mmCIF file with all atom_site columns, C-alpha atoms in Angstrom:
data_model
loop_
_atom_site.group_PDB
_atom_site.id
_atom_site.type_symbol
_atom_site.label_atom_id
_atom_site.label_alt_id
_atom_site.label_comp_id
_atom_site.label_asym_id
_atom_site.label_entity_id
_atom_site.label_seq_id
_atom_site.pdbx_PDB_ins_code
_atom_site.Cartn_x
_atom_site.Cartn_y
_atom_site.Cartn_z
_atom_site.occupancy
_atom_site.B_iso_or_equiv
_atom_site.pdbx_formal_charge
_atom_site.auth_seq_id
_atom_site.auth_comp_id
_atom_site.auth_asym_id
_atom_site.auth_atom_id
_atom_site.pdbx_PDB_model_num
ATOM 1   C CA . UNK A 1 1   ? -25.980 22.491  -59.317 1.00 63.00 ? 1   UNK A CA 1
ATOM 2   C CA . UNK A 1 2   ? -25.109 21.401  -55.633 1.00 73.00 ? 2   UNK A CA 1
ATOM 3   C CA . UNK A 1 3   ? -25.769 17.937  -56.487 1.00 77.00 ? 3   UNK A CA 1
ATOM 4   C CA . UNK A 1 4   ? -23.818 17.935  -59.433 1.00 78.00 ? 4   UNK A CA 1
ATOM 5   C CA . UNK A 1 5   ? -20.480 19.605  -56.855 1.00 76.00 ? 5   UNK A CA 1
ATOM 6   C CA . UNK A 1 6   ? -21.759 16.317  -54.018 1.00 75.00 ? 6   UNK A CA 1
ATOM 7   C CA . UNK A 1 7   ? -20.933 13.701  -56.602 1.00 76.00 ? 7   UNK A CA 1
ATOM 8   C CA . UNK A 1 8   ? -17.877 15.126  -58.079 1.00 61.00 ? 8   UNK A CA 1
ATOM 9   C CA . UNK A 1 9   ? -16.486 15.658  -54.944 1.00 68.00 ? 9   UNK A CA 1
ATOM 10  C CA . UNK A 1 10  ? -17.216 11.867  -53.776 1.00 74.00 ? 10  UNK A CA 1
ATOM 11  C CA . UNK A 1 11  ? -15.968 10.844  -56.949 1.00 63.00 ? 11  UNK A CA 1
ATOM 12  C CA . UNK A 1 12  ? -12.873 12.432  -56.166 1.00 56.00 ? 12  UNK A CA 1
ATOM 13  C CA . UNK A 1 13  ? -12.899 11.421  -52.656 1.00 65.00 ? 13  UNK A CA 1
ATOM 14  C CA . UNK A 1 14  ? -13.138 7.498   -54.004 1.00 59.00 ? 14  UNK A CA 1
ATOM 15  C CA . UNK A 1 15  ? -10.008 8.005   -56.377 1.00 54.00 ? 15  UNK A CA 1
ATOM 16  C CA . UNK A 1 16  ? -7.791  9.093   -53.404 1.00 63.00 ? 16  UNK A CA 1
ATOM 17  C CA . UNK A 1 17  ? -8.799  6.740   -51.597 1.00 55.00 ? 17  UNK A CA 1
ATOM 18  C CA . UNK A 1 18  ? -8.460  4.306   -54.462 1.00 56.00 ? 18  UNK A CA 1
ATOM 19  C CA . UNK A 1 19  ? -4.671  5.828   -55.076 1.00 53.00 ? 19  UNK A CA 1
ATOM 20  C CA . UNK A 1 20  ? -3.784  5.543   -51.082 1.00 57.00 ? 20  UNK A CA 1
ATOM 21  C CA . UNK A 1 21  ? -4.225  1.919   -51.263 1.00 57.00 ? 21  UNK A CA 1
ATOM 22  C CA . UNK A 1 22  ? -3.825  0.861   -54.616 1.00 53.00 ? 22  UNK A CA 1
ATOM 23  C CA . UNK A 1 23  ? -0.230  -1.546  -54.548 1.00 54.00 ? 23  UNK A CA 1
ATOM 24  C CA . UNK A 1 24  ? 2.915   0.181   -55.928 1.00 46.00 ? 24  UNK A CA 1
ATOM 25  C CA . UNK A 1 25  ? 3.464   -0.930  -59.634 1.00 43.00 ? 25  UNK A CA 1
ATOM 26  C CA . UNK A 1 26  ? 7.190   -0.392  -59.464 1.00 43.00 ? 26  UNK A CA 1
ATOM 27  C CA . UNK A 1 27  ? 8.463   -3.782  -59.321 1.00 43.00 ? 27  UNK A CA 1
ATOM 28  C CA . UNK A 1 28  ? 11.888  -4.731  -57.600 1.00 44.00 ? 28  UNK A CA 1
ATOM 29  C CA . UNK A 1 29  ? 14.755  -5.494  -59.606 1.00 49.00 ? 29  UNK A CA 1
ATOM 30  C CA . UNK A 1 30  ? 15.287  -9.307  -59.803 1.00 48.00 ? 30  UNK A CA 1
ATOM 31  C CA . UNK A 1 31  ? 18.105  -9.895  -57.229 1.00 47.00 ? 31  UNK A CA 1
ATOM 32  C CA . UNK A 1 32  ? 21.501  -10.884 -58.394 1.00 48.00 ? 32  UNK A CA 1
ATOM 33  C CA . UNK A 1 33  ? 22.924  -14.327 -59.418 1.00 46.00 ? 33  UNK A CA 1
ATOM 34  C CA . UNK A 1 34  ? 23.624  -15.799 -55.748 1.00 42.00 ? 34  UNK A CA 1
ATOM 35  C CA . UNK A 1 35  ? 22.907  -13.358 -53.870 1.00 40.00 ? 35  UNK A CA 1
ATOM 36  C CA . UNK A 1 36  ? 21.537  -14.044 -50.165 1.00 42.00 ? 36  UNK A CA 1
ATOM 37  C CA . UNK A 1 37  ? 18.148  -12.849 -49.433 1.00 44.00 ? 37  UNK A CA 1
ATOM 38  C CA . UNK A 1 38  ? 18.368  -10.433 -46.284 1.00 49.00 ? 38  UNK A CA 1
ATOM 39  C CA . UNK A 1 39  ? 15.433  -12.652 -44.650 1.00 50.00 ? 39  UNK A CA 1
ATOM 40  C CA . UNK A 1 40  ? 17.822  -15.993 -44.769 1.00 52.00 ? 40  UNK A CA 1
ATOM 41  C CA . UNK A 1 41  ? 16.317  -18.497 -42.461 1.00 60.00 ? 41  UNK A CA 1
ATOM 42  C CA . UNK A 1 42  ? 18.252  -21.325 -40.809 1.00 63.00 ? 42  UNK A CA 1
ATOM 43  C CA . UNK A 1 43  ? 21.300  -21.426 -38.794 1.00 66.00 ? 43  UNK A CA 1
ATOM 44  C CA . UNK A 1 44  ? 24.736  -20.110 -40.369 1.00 68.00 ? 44  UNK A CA 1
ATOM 45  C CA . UNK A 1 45  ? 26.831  -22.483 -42.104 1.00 77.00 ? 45  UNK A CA 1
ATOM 46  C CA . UNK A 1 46  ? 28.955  -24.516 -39.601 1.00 77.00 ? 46  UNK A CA 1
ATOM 47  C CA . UNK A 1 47  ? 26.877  -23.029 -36.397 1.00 81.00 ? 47  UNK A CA 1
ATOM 48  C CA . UNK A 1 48  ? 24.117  -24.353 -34.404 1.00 84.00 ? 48  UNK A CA 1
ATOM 49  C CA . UNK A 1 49  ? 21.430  -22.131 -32.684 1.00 86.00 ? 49  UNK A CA 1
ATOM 50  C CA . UNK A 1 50  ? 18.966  -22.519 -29.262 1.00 86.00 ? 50  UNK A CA 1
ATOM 51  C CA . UNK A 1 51  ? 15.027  -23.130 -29.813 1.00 87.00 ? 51  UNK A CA 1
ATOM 52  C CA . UNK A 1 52  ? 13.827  -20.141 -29.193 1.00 90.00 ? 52  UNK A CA 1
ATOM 53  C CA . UNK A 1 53  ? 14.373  -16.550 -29.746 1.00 91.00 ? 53  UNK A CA 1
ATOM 54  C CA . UNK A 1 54  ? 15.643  -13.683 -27.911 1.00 92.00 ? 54  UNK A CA 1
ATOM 55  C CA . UNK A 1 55  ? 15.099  -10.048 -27.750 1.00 93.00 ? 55  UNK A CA 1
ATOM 56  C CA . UNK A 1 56  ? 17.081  -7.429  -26.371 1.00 94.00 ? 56  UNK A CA 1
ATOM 57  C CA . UNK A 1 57  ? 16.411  -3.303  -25.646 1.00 91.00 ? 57  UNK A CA 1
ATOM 58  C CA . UNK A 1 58  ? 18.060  -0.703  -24.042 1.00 85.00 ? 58  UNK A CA 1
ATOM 59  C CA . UNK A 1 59  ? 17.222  1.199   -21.011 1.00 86.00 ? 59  UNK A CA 1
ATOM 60  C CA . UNK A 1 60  ? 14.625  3.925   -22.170 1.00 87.00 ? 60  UNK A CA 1
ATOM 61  C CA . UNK A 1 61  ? 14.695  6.113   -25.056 1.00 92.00 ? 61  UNK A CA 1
ATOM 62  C CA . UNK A 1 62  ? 17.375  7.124   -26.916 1.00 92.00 ? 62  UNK A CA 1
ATOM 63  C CA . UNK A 1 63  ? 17.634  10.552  -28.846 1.00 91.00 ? 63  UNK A CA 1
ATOM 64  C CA . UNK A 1 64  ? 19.363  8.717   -32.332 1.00 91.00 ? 64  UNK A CA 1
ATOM 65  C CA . UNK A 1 65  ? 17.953  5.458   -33.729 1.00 92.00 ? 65  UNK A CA 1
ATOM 66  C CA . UNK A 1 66  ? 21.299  4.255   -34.233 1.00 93.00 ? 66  UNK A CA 1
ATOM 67  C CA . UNK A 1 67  ? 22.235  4.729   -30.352 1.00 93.00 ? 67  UNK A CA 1
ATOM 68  C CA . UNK A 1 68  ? 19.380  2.801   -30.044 1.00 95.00 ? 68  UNK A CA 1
ATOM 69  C CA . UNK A 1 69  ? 19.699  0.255   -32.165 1.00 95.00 ? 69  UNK A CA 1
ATOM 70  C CA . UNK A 1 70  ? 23.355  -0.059  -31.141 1.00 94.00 ? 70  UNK A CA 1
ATOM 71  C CA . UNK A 1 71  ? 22.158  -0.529  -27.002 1.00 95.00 ? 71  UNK A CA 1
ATOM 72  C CA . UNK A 1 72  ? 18.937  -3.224  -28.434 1.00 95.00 ? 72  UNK A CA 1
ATOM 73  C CA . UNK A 1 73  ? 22.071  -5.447  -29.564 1.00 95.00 ? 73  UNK A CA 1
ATOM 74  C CA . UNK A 1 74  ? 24.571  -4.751  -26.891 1.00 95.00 ? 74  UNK A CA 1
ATOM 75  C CA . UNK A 1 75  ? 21.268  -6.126  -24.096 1.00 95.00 ? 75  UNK A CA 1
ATOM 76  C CA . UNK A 1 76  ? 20.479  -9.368  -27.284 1.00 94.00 ? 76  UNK A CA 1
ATOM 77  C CA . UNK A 1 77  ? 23.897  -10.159 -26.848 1.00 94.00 ? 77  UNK A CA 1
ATOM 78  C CA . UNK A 1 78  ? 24.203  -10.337 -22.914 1.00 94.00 ? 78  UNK A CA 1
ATOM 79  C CA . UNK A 1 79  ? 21.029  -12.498 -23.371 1.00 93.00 ? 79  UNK A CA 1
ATOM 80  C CA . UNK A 1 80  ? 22.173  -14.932 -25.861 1.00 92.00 ? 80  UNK A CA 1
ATOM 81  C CA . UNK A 1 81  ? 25.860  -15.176 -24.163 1.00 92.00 ? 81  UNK A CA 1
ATOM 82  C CA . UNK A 1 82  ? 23.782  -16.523 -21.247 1.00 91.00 ? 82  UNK A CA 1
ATOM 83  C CA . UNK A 1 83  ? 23.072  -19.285 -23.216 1.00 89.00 ? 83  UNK A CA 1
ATOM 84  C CA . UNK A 1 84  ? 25.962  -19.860 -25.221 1.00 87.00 ? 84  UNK A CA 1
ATOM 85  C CA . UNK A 1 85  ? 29.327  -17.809 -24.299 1.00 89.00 ? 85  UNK A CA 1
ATOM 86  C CA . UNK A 1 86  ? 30.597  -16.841 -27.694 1.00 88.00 ? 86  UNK A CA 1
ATOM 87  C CA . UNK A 1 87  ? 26.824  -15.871 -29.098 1.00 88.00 ? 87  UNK A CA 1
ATOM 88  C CA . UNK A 1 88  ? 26.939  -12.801 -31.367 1.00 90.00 ? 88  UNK A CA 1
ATOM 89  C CA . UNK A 1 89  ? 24.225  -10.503 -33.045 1.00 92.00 ? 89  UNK A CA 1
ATOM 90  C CA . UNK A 1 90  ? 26.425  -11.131 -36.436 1.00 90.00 ? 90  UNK A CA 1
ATOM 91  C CA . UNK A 1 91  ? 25.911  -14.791 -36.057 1.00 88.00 ? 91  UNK A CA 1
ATOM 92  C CA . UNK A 1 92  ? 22.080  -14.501 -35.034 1.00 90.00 ? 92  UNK A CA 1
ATOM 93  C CA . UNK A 1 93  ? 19.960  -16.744 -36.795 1.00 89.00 ? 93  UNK A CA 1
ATOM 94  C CA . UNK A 1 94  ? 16.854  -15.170 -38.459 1.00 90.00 ? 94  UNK A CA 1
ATOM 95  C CA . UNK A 1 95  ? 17.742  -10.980 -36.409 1.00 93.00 ? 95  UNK A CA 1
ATOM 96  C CA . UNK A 1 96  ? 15.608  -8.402  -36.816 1.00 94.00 ? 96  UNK A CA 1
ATOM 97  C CA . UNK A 1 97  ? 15.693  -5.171  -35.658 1.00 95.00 ? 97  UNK A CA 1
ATOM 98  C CA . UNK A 1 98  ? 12.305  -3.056  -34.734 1.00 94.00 ? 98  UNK A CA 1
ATOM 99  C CA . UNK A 1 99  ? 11.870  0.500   -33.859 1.00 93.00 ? 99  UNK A CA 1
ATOM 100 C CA . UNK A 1 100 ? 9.349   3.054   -32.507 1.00 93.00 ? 100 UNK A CA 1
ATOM 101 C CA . UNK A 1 101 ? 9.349   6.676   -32.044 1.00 92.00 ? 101 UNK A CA 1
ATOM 102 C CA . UNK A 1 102 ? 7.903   8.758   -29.850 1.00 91.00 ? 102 UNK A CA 1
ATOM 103 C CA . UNK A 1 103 ? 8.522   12.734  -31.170 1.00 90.00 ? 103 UNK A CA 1
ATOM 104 C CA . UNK A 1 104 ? 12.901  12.843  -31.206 1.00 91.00 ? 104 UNK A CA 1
ATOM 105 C CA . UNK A 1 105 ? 13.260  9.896   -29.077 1.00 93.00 ? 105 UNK A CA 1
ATOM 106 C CA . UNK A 1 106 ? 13.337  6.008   -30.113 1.00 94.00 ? 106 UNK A CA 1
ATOM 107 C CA . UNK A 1 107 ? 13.836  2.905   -28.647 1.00 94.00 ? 107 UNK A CA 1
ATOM 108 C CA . UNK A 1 108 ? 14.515  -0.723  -30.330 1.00 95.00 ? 108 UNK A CA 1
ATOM 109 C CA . UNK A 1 109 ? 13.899  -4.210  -30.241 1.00 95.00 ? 109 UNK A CA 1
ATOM 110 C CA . UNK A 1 110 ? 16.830  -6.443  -31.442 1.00 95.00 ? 110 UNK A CA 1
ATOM 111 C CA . UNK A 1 111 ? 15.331  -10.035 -31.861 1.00 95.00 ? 111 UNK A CA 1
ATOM 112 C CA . UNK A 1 112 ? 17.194  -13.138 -33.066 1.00 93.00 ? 112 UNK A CA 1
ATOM 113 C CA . UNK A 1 113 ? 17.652  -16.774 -32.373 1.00 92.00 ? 113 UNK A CA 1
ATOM 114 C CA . UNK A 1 114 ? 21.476  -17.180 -30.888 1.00 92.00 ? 114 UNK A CA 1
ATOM 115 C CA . UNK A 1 115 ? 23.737  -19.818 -32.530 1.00 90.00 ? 115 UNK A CA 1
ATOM 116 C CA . UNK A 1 116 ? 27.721  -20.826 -32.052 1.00 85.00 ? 116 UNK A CA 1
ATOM 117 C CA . UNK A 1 117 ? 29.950  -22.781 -33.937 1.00 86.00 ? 117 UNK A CA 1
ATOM 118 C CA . UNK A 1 118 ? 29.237  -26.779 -34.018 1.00 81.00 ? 118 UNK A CA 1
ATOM 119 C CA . UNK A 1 119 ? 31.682  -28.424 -31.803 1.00 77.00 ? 119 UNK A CA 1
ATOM 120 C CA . UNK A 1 120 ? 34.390  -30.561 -33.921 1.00 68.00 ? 120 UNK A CA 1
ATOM 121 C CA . UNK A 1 121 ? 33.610  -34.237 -33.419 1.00 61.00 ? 121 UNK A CA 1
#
């Protein structure tokens, strides 16, 4: 009897498992007729954008992600302005924004390649 209890219960060990990492079989809806995909790469129309990307993050961490988030983009944006004076987050080519917590707290990483309009020729 106590082998017959070992191999069901490492049978049902191997299911979870399977379950845990088995791929989700909901699919996505198909996105909607021209519709930008949120991972758009290149610069903006009508804007060109430095060689290399930046990253920005506040001073420690913050008790609300979106304080956080909101002080990652204020220290990307005194970054890129460095480079070019009228850079903006909203304008960023390729931004992402990353986040860890620790317990209540988190801090974030605003990252993004800083463009500005083309000057007129």
């Amino acid at each position: 009897m106590p082998k017959i209890t070992s191999i069901c219960g490492i049978m049902l060990s191997v299911v979870i498992l399977a379950l845990m990492f088995a791929p989700s079989k909901a699919a996505e809806p198909p996105p909607a007729a021209g519709a930008v995909s949120p991972t758009q790469s290149g610069p903006p129309k009508g804007y060109e954008c430095h060689d290399k990307a930046l990253s920005g993050t506040g001073p420690g961490f913050k008790s609300s992600q979106e304080e956080s988030e909101e002080a990652a983009i204020t220290d990307w944006t005194g970054n890129a302005q460095a480079i070019y004076a009228d850079a903006d987050w909203k304008t960023a080519n390729d931004p992402r924004m990353e986040c860890v917590k620790q317990g209540l707290y988190s801090k974030c990483f605003a990252i993004g390649v800083p463009c500005h309009p083309k000057k007129a020729e």
